[in-house]
GROMACS .gro file of C-alpha atoms in nm:
model
  471
    1UNK     CA    1   0.017  -0.019   0.038
    2UNK     CA    2   0.095   0.320  -0.069
    3UNK     CA    3   0.049   0.390   0.300
    4UNK     CA    4   0.343   0.202   0.403
    5UNK     CA    5   0.555   0.471   0.214
    6UNK     CA    6   0.445   0.761   0.285
    7UNK     CA    7   0.631   1.060   0.535
    8UNK     CA    8   0.433   1.269   0.866
    9UNK     CA    9   0.513   1.545   0.552
   10UNK     CA   10   0.314   1.306   0.289
   11UNK     CA   11   0.022   1.293   0.545
   12UNK     CA   12  -0.039   1.610   0.648
   13UNK     CA   13  -0.048   1.721   0.282
   14UNK     CA   14  -0.259   1.427   0.216
   15UNK     CA   15  -0.482   1.568   0.510
   16UNK     CA   16  -0.502   1.935   0.372
   17UNK     CA   17  -0.575   1.897  -0.046
   18UNK     CA   18  -0.877   1.652   0.166
   19UNK     CA   19  -0.976   2.008   0.344
   20UNK     CA   20  -0.895   2.198   0.002
   21UNK     CA   21  -1.100   2.014  -0.158
   22UNK     CA   22  -1.395   1.932   0.109
   23UNK     CA   23  -1.322   2.329   0.121
   24UNK     CA   24  -1.356   2.492  -0.198
   25UNK     CA   25  -1.715   2.269  -0.267
   26UNK     CA   26  -1.814   2.440   0.067
   27UNK     CA   27  -1.734   2.745  -0.080
   28UNK     CA   28  -1.836   2.712  -0.363
   29UNK     CA   29  -2.265   2.585  -0.258
   30UNK     CA   30  -2.208   2.889  -0.043
   31UNK     CA   31  -2.191   3.084  -0.402
   32UNK     CA   32  -2.571   2.901  -0.548
   33UNK     CA   33  -2.868   2.956  -0.583
   34UNK     CA   34  -3.116   2.912  -0.273
   35UNK     CA   35  -3.275   2.546  -0.316
   36UNK     CA   36  -3.624   2.619  -0.253
   37UNK     CA   37  -3.827   2.874  -0.346
   38UNK     CA   38  -4.101   3.016  -0.190
   39UNK     CA   39  -4.388   3.184  -0.291
   40UNK     CA   40  -4.640   3.287  -0.023
   41UNK     CA   41  -5.004   3.359  -0.106
   42UNK     CA   42  -5.132   3.559   0.151
   43UNK     CA   43  -5.582   3.542   0.303
   44UNK     CA   44  -5.766   3.771   0.462
   45UNK     CA   45  -5.953   3.618   0.677
   46UNK     CA   46  -6.306   3.706   0.794
   47UNK     CA   47  -6.564   3.509   1.049
   48UNK     CA   48  -6.777   3.493   0.688
   49UNK     CA   49  -6.431   3.303   0.538
   50UNK     CA   50  -6.382   3.037   0.750
   51UNK     CA   51  -6.606   2.782   0.682
   52UNK     CA   52  -6.515   2.879   0.263
   53UNK     CA   53  -6.242   2.619   0.166
   54UNK     CA   54  -5.977   2.873  -0.029
   55UNK     CA   55  -5.925   2.808  -0.374
   56UNK     CA   56  -5.526   2.852  -0.456
   57UNK     CA   57  -5.318   2.810  -0.757
   58UNK     CA   58  -5.005   2.742  -0.767
   59UNK     CA   59  -4.750   2.923  -0.979
   60UNK     CA   60  -4.627   2.800  -1.312
   61UNK     CA   61  -4.365   2.442  -1.251
   62UNK     CA   62  -4.128   2.277  -1.502
   63UNK     CA   63  -3.952   1.973  -1.401
   64UNK     CA   64  -3.618   2.166  -1.287
   65UNK     CA   65  -3.924   2.210  -0.955
   66UNK     CA   66  -3.895   1.873  -0.921
   67UNK     CA   67  -4.154   1.884  -0.618
   68UNK     CA   68  -4.395   2.075  -0.465
   69UNK     CA   69  -4.564   2.169  -0.091
   70UNK     CA   70  -4.811   2.369  -0.001
   71UNK     CA   71  -4.784   2.493   0.402
   72UNK     CA   72  -5.021   2.737   0.578
   73UNK     CA   73  -4.902   2.952   0.927
   74UNK     CA   74  -5.232   3.050   1.096
   75UNK     CA   75  -5.194   3.386   1.269
   76UNK     CA   76  -5.357   3.506   1.606
   77UNK     CA   77  -5.502   3.866   1.690
   78UNK     CA   78  -5.329   3.741   2.013
   79UNK     CA   79  -4.974   3.664   2.081
   80UNK     CA   80  -4.754   3.503   2.364
   81UNK     CA   81  -5.097   3.233   2.287
   82UNK     CA   82  -4.991   2.914   2.410
   83UNK     CA   83  -5.234   2.623   2.222
   84UNK     CA   84  -5.269   2.242   2.132
   85UNK     CA   85  -5.646   2.149   1.923
   86UNK     CA   86  -5.629   1.915   1.653
   87UNK     CA   87  -5.757   2.060   1.314
   88UNK     CA   88  -5.954   1.881   1.056
   89UNK     CA   89  -5.918   1.941   0.698
   90UNK     CA   90  -6.000   1.917   0.382
   91UNK     CA   91  -5.795   1.891   0.095
   92UNK     CA   92  -5.811   1.880  -0.357
   93UNK     CA   93  -5.561   1.845  -0.551
   94UNK     CA   94  -5.643   1.870  -0.922
   95UNK     CA   95  -5.419   1.953  -1.165
   96UNK     CA   96  -5.417   2.195  -1.479
   97UNK     CA   97  -5.322   2.072  -1.809
   98UNK     CA   98  -5.304   2.258  -2.127
   99UNK     CA   99  -5.643   2.325  -2.280
  100UNK     CA  100  -5.742   2.459  -1.897
  101UNK     CA  101  -5.928   2.156  -1.812
  102UNK     CA  102  -5.875   2.067  -1.424
  103UNK     CA  103  -5.862   1.699  -1.375
  104UNK     CA  104  -5.809   1.598  -1.005
  105UNK     CA  105  -5.541   1.413  -0.890
  106UNK     CA  106  -5.638   1.051  -0.771
  107UNK     CA  107  -5.983   1.168  -0.807
  108UNK     CA  108  -6.022   1.200  -0.386
  109UNK     CA  109  -6.125   1.432  -0.134
  110UNK     CA  110  -5.855   1.371   0.163
  111UNK     CA  111  -5.943   1.400   0.527
  112UNK     CA  112  -5.679   1.472   0.787
  113UNK     CA  113  -5.608   1.549   1.068
  114UNK     CA  114  -5.304   1.797   1.234
  115UNK     CA  115  -5.234   1.943   1.532
  116UNK     CA  116  -5.289   2.321   1.543
  117UNK     CA  117  -4.965   2.374   1.795
  118UNK     CA  118  -4.856   2.809   1.895
  119UNK     CA  119  -4.622   2.931   2.152
  120UNK     CA  120  -4.600   3.288   2.069
  121UNK     CA  121  -4.632   3.199   1.713
  122UNK     CA  122  -4.897   2.907   1.551
  123UNK     CA  123  -4.625   2.684   1.333
  124UNK     CA  124  -4.613   2.550   0.967
  125UNK     CA  125  -4.885   2.257   0.835
  126UNK     CA  126  -4.800   2.104   0.564
  127UNK     CA  127  -5.119   2.097   0.358
  128UNK     CA  128  -4.968   1.833   0.094
  129UNK     CA  129  -4.654   1.772  -0.086
  130UNK     CA  130  -4.619   1.611  -0.410
  131UNK     CA  131  -4.339   1.393  -0.534
  132UNK     CA  132  -4.318   1.471  -0.858
  133UNK     CA  133  -4.485   1.686  -1.121
  134UNK     CA  134  -4.712   1.626  -1.389
  135UNK     CA  135  -4.865   1.919  -1.431
  136UNK     CA  136  -4.728   2.272  -1.519
  137UNK     CA  137  -4.970   2.375  -1.294
  138UNK     CA  138  -5.172   2.257  -0.968
  139UNK     CA  139  -5.472   2.363  -0.821
  140UNK     CA  140  -5.536   2.343  -0.460
  141UNK     CA  141  -5.821   2.371  -0.238
  142UNK     CA  142  -5.844   2.315   0.094
  143UNK     CA  143  -6.051   2.412   0.436
  144UNK     CA  144  -6.068   2.403   0.766
  145UNK     CA  145  -6.347   2.243   0.987
  146UNK     CA  146  -6.238   2.326   1.381
  147UNK     CA  147  -6.110   2.696   1.318
  148UNK     CA  148  -6.416   2.871   1.400
  149UNK     CA  149  -6.456   2.688   1.698
  150UNK     CA  150  -6.150   2.830   1.842
  151UNK     CA  151  -6.128   3.079   2.153
  152UNK     CA  152  -5.892   3.285   2.017
  153UNK     CA  153  -6.003   3.511   1.667
  154UNK     CA  154  -5.805   3.434   1.345
  155UNK     CA  155  -5.654   3.661   1.229
  156UNK     CA  156  -5.461   3.555   0.880
  157UNK     CA  157  -5.370   3.210   0.719
  158UNK     CA  158  -5.066   3.233   0.539
  159UNK     CA  159  -5.020   2.979   0.242
  160UNK     CA  160  -4.659   2.931   0.134
  161UNK     CA  161  -4.545   2.678  -0.187
  162UNK     CA  162  -4.255   2.592  -0.191
  163UNK     CA  163  -4.091   2.383  -0.424
  164UNK     CA  164  -3.727   2.317  -0.558
  165UNK     CA  165  -3.532   2.670  -0.734
  166UNK     CA  166  -3.495   2.590  -1.090
  167UNK     CA  167  -3.093   2.695  -1.093
  168UNK     CA  168  -2.984   2.521  -0.847
  169UNK     CA  169  -3.145   2.168  -1.009
  170UNK     CA  170  -2.954   2.266  -1.270
  171UNK     CA  171  -2.671   2.280  -1.058
  172UNK     CA  172  -2.736   1.936  -0.885
  173UNK     CA  173  -2.758   1.831  -1.248
  174UNK     CA  174  -2.348   1.892  -1.322
  175UNK     CA  175  -2.204   1.856  -1.027
  176UNK     CA  176  -2.368   1.498  -0.996
  177UNK     CA  177  -2.225   1.455  -1.344
  178UNK     CA  178  -1.873   1.615  -1.232
  179UNK     CA  179  -1.883   1.316  -0.967
  180UNK     CA  180  -2.013   1.105  -1.155
  181UNK     CA  181  -1.698   1.122  -1.395
  182UNK     CA  182  -1.437   1.227  -1.145
  183UNK     CA  183  -1.554   0.795  -0.961
  184UNK     CA  184  -1.524   0.594  -1.274
  185UNK     CA  185  -1.125   0.830  -1.292
  186UNK     CA  186  -1.008   0.696  -0.988
  187UNK     CA  187  -1.241   0.380  -1.012
  188UNK     CA  188  -1.097   0.282  -1.285
  189UNK     CA  189  -0.731   0.413  -1.169
  190UNK     CA  190  -0.711   0.206  -0.860
  191UNK     CA  191  -0.860  -0.170  -0.971
  192UNK     CA  192  -0.579  -0.014  -1.306
  193UNK     CA  193  -0.314  -0.021  -0.993
  194UNK     CA  194  -0.392  -0.374  -0.865
  195UNK     CA  195  -0.433  -0.500  -1.189
  196UNK     CA  196  -0.029  -0.737  -1.170
  197UNK     CA  197  -0.203  -0.866  -0.874
  198UNK     CA  198  -0.400  -1.110  -0.737
  199UNK     CA  199  -0.680  -1.106  -0.494
  200UNK     CA  200  -0.496  -1.309  -0.284
  201UNK     CA  201  -0.199  -1.043  -0.180
  202UNK     CA  202  -0.531  -0.779  -0.141
  203UNK     CA  203  -0.584  -0.550   0.085
  204UNK     CA  204  -0.869  -0.630   0.278
  205UNK     CA  205  -0.892  -0.198   0.266
  206UNK     CA  206  -0.820  -0.294  -0.107
  207UNK     CA  207  -1.102  -0.560  -0.113
  208UNK     CA  208  -1.335  -0.291   0.057
  209UNK     CA  209  -1.179  -0.017  -0.207
  210UNK     CA  210  -1.315  -0.219  -0.538
  211UNK     CA  211  -1.628  -0.252  -0.382
  212UNK     CA  212  -1.715   0.082  -0.288
  213UNK     CA  213  -1.537   0.253  -0.556
  214UNK     CA  214  -1.874   0.151  -0.737
  215UNK     CA  215  -2.124   0.228  -0.483
  216UNK     CA  216  -2.023   0.586  -0.500
  217UNK     CA  217  -2.068   0.596  -0.885
  218UNK     CA  218  -2.465   0.490  -0.775
  219UNK     CA  219  -2.440   0.715  -0.482
  220UNK     CA  220  -2.413   0.994  -0.770
  221UNK     CA  221  -2.640   0.878  -0.966
  222UNK     CA  222  -2.539   0.861  -1.299
  223UNK     CA  223  -2.980   0.877  -1.412
  224UNK     CA  224  -3.015   1.161  -1.228
  225UNK     CA  225  -3.146   1.311  -1.562
  226UNK     CA  226  -3.472   1.141  -1.574
  227UNK     CA  227  -3.611   1.255  -1.294
  228UNK     CA  228  -3.701   1.551  -1.543
  229UNK     CA  229  -3.710   1.356  -1.822
  230UNK     CA  230  -3.975   1.119  -1.695
  231UNK     CA  231  -4.280   1.206  -1.472
  232UNK     CA  232  -4.278   0.903  -1.243
  233UNK     CA  233  -4.198   0.942  -0.911
  234UNK     CA  234  -3.971   0.578  -1.015
  235UNK     CA  235  -3.642   0.776  -1.035
  236UNK     CA  236  -3.659   0.926  -0.713
  237UNK     CA  237  -3.719   0.576  -0.556
  238UNK     CA  238  -3.379   0.467  -0.731
  239UNK     CA  239  -3.205   0.767  -0.630
  240UNK     CA  240  -3.236   0.622  -0.245
  241UNK     CA  241  -3.206   0.293  -0.316
  242UNK     CA  242  -2.817   0.413  -0.414
  243UNK     CA  243  -2.839   0.618  -0.111
  244UNK     CA  244  -2.862   0.340   0.128
  245UNK     CA  245  -2.680   0.089  -0.035
  246UNK     CA  246  -2.355   0.309  -0.084
  247UNK     CA  247  -2.449   0.411   0.232
  248UNK     CA  248  -2.468   0.073   0.454
  249UNK     CA  249  -2.163  -0.004   0.251
  250UNK     CA  250  -1.938   0.179   0.372
  251UNK     CA  251  -2.047   0.137   0.752
  252UNK     CA  252  -1.943  -0.286   0.683
  253UNK     CA  253  -1.704  -0.122   0.546
  254UNK     CA  254  -1.549  -0.035   0.893
  255UNK     CA  255  -1.731  -0.349   1.077
  256UNK     CA  256  -1.515  -0.528   0.861
  257UNK     CA  257  -1.175  -0.322   0.808
  258UNK     CA  258  -1.146  -0.299   1.221
  259UNK     CA  259  -1.228  -0.649   1.316
  260UNK     CA  260  -1.033  -0.799   0.945
  261UNK     CA  261  -0.690  -0.569   1.093
  262UNK     CA  262  -0.713  -0.820   1.370
  263UNK     CA  263  -0.833  -1.095   1.210
  264UNK     CA  264  -0.520  -1.233   0.932
  265UNK     CA  265  -0.593  -1.520   0.668
  266UNK     CA  266  -0.898  -1.659   0.618
  267UNK     CA  267  -1.276  -1.516   0.709
  268UNK     CA  268  -1.535  -1.785   0.747
  269UNK     CA  269  -1.826  -1.608   0.611
  270UNK     CA  270  -2.061  -1.715   0.913
  271UNK     CA  271  -1.914  -1.662   1.329
  272UNK     CA  272  -1.731  -1.319   1.062
  273UNK     CA  273  -2.015  -1.184   0.809
  274UNK     CA  274  -2.318  -1.269   0.918
  275UNK     CA  275  -2.385  -1.054   1.217
  276UNK     CA  276  -2.195  -0.794   1.002
  277UNK     CA  277  -2.445  -0.818   0.699
  278UNK     CA  278  -2.709  -0.941   0.952
  279UNK     CA  279  -2.656  -0.533   1.194
  280UNK     CA  280  -2.534  -0.311   0.859
  281UNK     CA  281  -2.870  -0.517   0.639
  282UNK     CA  282  -3.159  -0.464   0.989
  283UNK     CA  283  -3.082  -0.054   0.895
  284UNK     CA  284  -3.080  -0.088   0.576
  285UNK     CA  285  -3.391  -0.226   0.550
  286UNK     CA  286  -3.510   0.016   0.758
  287UNK     CA  287  -3.384   0.322   0.565
  288UNK     CA  288  -3.559   0.142   0.274
  289UNK     CA  289  -3.881   0.042   0.355
  290UNK     CA  290  -3.876   0.412   0.580
  291UNK     CA  291  -3.832   0.599   0.192
  292UNK     CA  292  -4.080   0.362   0.017
  293UNK     CA  293  -4.339   0.392   0.277
  294UNK     CA  294  -4.338   0.744   0.286
  295UNK     CA  295  -4.306   0.841  -0.100
  296UNK     CA  296  -4.652   0.534  -0.188
  297UNK     CA  297  -4.819   0.667   0.084
  298UNK     CA  298  -4.777   1.062  -0.057
  299UNK     CA  299  -4.795   0.916  -0.458
  300UNK     CA  300  -5.157   0.782  -0.348
  301UNK     CA  301  -5.180   1.083  -0.107
  302UNK     CA  302  -5.042   1.385  -0.082
  303UNK     CA  303  -5.184   1.490   0.246
  304UNK     CA  304  -5.041   1.152   0.354
  305UNK     CA  305  -4.787   1.193   0.679
  306UNK     CA  306  -4.653   1.019   0.980
  307UNK     CA  307  -5.071   1.088   1.155
  308UNK     CA  308  -5.250   0.941   0.966
  309UNK     CA  309  -4.992   0.598   1.022
  310UNK     CA  310  -4.860   0.707   1.377
  311UNK     CA  311  -4.835   0.337   1.514
  312UNK     CA  312  -4.629   0.156   1.305
  313UNK     CA  313  -4.489   0.455   1.244
  314UNK     CA  314  -4.275   0.560   1.519
  315UNK     CA  315  -4.205   0.113   1.573
  316UNK     CA  316  -4.051   0.151   1.274
  317UNK     CA  317  -3.914   0.462   1.401
  318UNK     CA  318  -3.772   0.282   1.735
  319UNK     CA  319  -3.671   0.019   1.604
  320UNK     CA  320  -3.444   0.214   1.385
  321UNK     CA  321  -3.269   0.434   1.631
  322UNK     CA  322  -3.214   0.029   1.871
  323UNK     CA  323  -3.030  -0.133   1.536
  324UNK     CA  324  -2.810   0.184   1.470
  325UNK     CA  325  -2.735   0.246   1.887
  326UNK     CA  326  -2.600  -0.188   1.822
  327UNK     CA  327  -2.382  -0.062   1.539
  328UNK     CA  328  -2.233   0.253   1.667
  329UNK     CA  329  -2.186   0.077   2.003
  330UNK     CA  330  -2.057  -0.263   1.814
  331UNK     CA  331  -1.744  -0.091   1.595
  332UNK     CA  332  -1.701   0.093   1.984
  333UNK     CA  333  -1.599  -0.205   2.047
  334UNK     CA  334  -1.396  -0.339   1.778
  335UNK     CA  335  -1.173  -0.027   1.718
  336UNK     CA  336  -1.079   0.040   2.137
  337UNK     CA  337  -1.009  -0.390   2.111
  338UNK     CA  338  -0.853  -0.332   1.734
  339UNK     CA  339  -0.632  -0.030   1.958
  340UNK     CA  340  -0.508  -0.227   2.183
  341UNK     CA  341  -0.425  -0.529   2.110
  342UNK     CA  342  -0.245  -0.423   1.731
  343UNK     CA  343  -0.117  -0.058   1.917
  344UNK     CA  344   0.259  -0.204   1.905
  345UNK     CA  345   0.246  -0.314   1.561
  346UNK     CA  346   0.398  -0.089   1.308
  347UNK     CA  347   0.221  -0.139   0.954
  348UNK     CA  348  -0.095  -0.291   1.139
  349UNK     CA  349  -0.066   0.048   1.423
  350UNK     CA  350  -0.007   0.290   1.084
  351UNK     CA  351  -0.353   0.185   0.898
  352UNK     CA  352  -0.492   0.194   1.226
  353UNK     CA  353  -0.438   0.534   1.282
  354UNK     CA  354  -0.504   0.648   0.948
  355UNK     CA  355  -0.825   0.479   0.867
  356UNK     CA  356  -0.939   0.537   1.245
  357UNK     CA  357  -0.775   0.941   1.195
  358UNK     CA  358  -0.929   1.048   0.848
  359UNK     CA  359  -1.319   0.893   0.944
  360UNK     CA  360  -1.353   1.107   1.266
  361UNK     CA  361  -1.253   1.410   1.085
  362UNK     CA  362  -1.552   1.267   0.906
  363UNK     CA  363  -1.787   1.174   1.095
  364UNK     CA  364  -1.764   1.547   1.328
  365UNK     CA  365  -1.774   1.688   0.996
  366UNK     CA  366  -2.097   1.514   0.946
  367UNK     CA  367  -2.200   1.588   1.273
  368UNK     CA  368  -2.235   1.929   1.265
  369UNK     CA  369  -2.342   1.959   0.857
  370UNK     CA  370  -2.619   1.745   1.020
  371UNK     CA  371  -2.699   1.990   1.288
  372UNK     CA  372  -2.661   2.262   1.133
  373UNK     CA  373  -2.901   2.125   0.805
  374UNK     CA  374  -3.184   2.013   1.097
  375UNK     CA  375  -3.073   2.206   1.419
  376UNK     CA  376  -3.241   2.000   1.686
  377UNK     CA  377  -3.551   1.897   1.567
  378UNK     CA  378  -3.403   1.599   1.333
  379UNK     CA  379  -3.517   1.373   1.484
  380UNK     CA  380  -3.909   1.548   1.581
  381UNK     CA  381  -4.190   1.297   1.496
  382UNK     CA  382  -4.230   1.480   1.065
  383UNK     CA  383  -3.894   1.445   1.030
  384UNK     CA  384  -3.940   1.179   0.666
  385UNK     CA  385  -4.130   1.449   0.561
  386UNK     CA  386  -3.974   1.772   0.642
  387UNK     CA  387  -3.692   1.677   0.593
  388UNK     CA  388  -3.625   1.783   0.217
  389UNK     CA  389  -3.780   2.110   0.285
  390UNK     CA  390  -3.534   2.183   0.547
  391UNK     CA  391  -3.182   2.225   0.339
  392UNK     CA  392  -3.108   2.653   0.305
  393UNK     CA  393  -2.853   2.676   0.041
  394UNK     CA  394  -2.670   2.548  -0.207
  395UNK     CA  395  -2.328   2.436   0.021
  396UNK     CA  396  -2.604   2.231   0.290
  397UNK     CA  397  -2.599   2.034  -0.075
  398UNK     CA  398  -2.248   1.989  -0.167
  399UNK     CA  399  -2.081   1.929   0.167
  400UNK     CA  400  -2.256   1.603   0.222
  401UNK     CA  401  -2.164   1.441  -0.177
  402UNK     CA  402  -1.901   1.652  -0.153
  403UNK     CA  403  -1.743   1.542   0.207
  404UNK     CA  404  -1.808   1.135   0.093
  405UNK     CA  405  -1.676   1.178  -0.245
  406UNK     CA  406  -1.324   1.285  -0.107
  407UNK     CA  407  -1.305   1.011   0.212
  408UNK     CA  408  -1.348   0.794  -0.103
  409UNK     CA  409  -1.037   0.967  -0.304
  410UNK     CA  410  -0.868   0.986  -0.042
  411UNK     CA  411  -0.861   0.623   0.115
  412UNK     CA  412  -0.860   0.491  -0.246
  413UNK     CA  413  -0.544   0.740  -0.336
  414UNK     CA  414  -0.309   0.597   0.021
  415UNK     CA  415  -0.497   0.157  -0.020
  416UNK     CA  416  -0.351   0.140  -0.425
  417UNK     CA  417  -0.051   0.031  -0.438
  418UNK     CA  418   0.272   0.166  -0.423
  419UNK     CA  419   0.573   0.099  -0.668
  420UNK     CA  420   0.771  -0.160  -0.456
  421UNK     CA  421   0.405  -0.319  -0.342
  422UNK     CA  422   0.473  -0.683  -0.477
  423UNK     CA  423   0.763  -0.674  -0.131
  424UNK     CA  424   0.504  -0.532   0.068
  425UNK     CA  425   0.271  -0.790   0.016
  426UNK     CA  426   0.406  -1.054   0.084
  427UNK     CA  427   0.595  -0.865   0.421
  428UNK     CA  428   0.322  -0.593   0.545
  429UNK     CA  429   0.008  -0.630   0.623
  430UNK     CA  430   0.057  -0.957   0.827
  431UNK     CA  431   0.087  -0.895   1.166
  432UNK     CA  432   0.308  -1.169   1.199
  433UNK     CA  433   0.544  -1.094   0.936
  434UNK     CA  434   0.563  -0.672   1.075
  435UNK     CA  435   0.883  -0.519   1.196
  436UNK     CA  436   0.849  -0.515   1.553
  437UNK     CA  437   1.253  -0.485   1.584
  438UNK     CA  438   1.252  -0.175   1.403
  439UNK     CA  439   1.108   0.181   1.686
  440UNK     CA  440   0.748   0.215   1.515
  441UNK     CA  441   0.888   0.652   1.408
  442UNK     CA  442   1.113   0.426   1.206
  443UNK     CA  443   0.958   0.232   1.036
  444UNK     CA  444   0.637   0.403   0.974
  445UNK     CA  445   0.757   0.746   0.886
  446UNK     CA  446   1.106   0.605   0.791
  447UNK     CA  447   1.478   0.644   0.812
  448UNK     CA  448   1.783   0.701   0.560
  449UNK     CA  449   1.785   0.297   0.556
  450UNK     CA  450   1.388   0.239   0.541
  451UNK     CA  451   1.369   0.318   0.136
  452UNK     CA  452   1.623  -0.022   0.107
  453UNK     CA  453   1.423  -0.322   0.005
  454UNK     CA  454   1.298  -0.478   0.347
  455UNK     CA  455   1.310  -0.846   0.302
  456UNK     CA  456   1.542  -0.883   0.570
  457UNK     CA  457   1.533  -0.598   0.765
  458UNK     CA  458   1.758  -0.655   1.017
  459UNK     CA  459   2.016  -0.805   0.797
  460UNK     CA  460   2.007  -0.493   0.561
  461UNK     CA  461   1.993  -0.292   0.831
  462UNK     CA  462   2.345  -0.374   0.980
  463UNK     CA  463   2.455  -0.450   0.658
  464UNK     CA  464   2.383  -0.037   0.627
  465UNK     CA  465   2.521   0.043   0.946
  466UNK     CA  466   2.932  -0.117   0.870
  467UNK     CA  467   2.890   0.045   0.580
  468UNK     CA  468   2.874   0.391   0.722
  469UNK     CA  469   3.143   0.317   1.018
  470UNK     CA  470   3.376   0.256   0.722
  471UNK     CA  471   3.310   0.564   0.541
   0.00000   0.00000   0.00000
């Protein structure tokens, strides 16, 4: 591996380049357009209009708008009011076609109960969400049956249309295309560097990189432009499937590497791989089920939210959190075991230190991005329905894609074979043959005689010192 030939200066340079590339994508995102485009339809109320439906026409739409949300905020005449009340809402969605006619969407009227929660000001209520757009404009009729029973006077109801910004959609297409091309190039270069070696000579990190890089290609979704060419939920579902597949493969990679680096030789499927596949498979199944559940229900009912099926949804969310907690504890256990058992084996210790340091940096940045994007509301009850509406700018989108792509590119560079990899494949990947008689600093960060071939470290060192004394 190239990892063994890097000096301290090279390691610093690797991390500096990683941060520069990641920072560049963030700055480009900050300068980019907002993700969500809003259009406010403000409605003044009086007592005679409270029971009448609101006829709301969306702004003109195109496929670059991707999705459509309609939200409302109730404004009371008194501020600093604490109020929680269930309100019955009737919604009818009509699509406007080119000839001016307005056929029903799903051919039905939807009745839903929503919680009106007010503390100083009332919270936003999602009226409807269309995951893909079949029409260039929509008319939505909304009526509330219980507003006249409130003890407080309603001053206004503000309806807001939310869609993806068409400019952001174009930026997303181009950046996904750039990442697809970069990932394809990195994958080809990494495969080309391993062509001289049989798979039994590959390290466990190299084997996993040969799996993760093609999955990263799918994560960047080369089929993403189909969502602008086909009016269907399938391209969006395919994107969600690819993302969950790659992320779960990355979770499995961490488990296998931290465990496999301690287990040399044959790794049995039943005892080594099966427990890890079981834990990560449950995470993948839960994430895919949540995504498909929400999407399929919204296709049949634009007003669908988790409260329609609260019990099953809450059970699924608890199951996901339990499995995620189990994974984290298992991963921490493997990291502690690996670091405690292999810290005196120079080459293996170097592999642990590098992977742990880079992964820790990526996880910290991911947590910061998640907190900045969702705040403390990331695990609230309505998190699935509202995740996609919380992007504030392109930086939040590009930071995730850039972070994971540059993380894999860095690992591919470090784990690719070095020039004298034929010697390393026989000595360094196996802790039993690590040069235990050398100090960590000499072996890891290099010394004057480290550049010599590594078949017989002690003999070469003695010969080198004798030649130095004679000179």
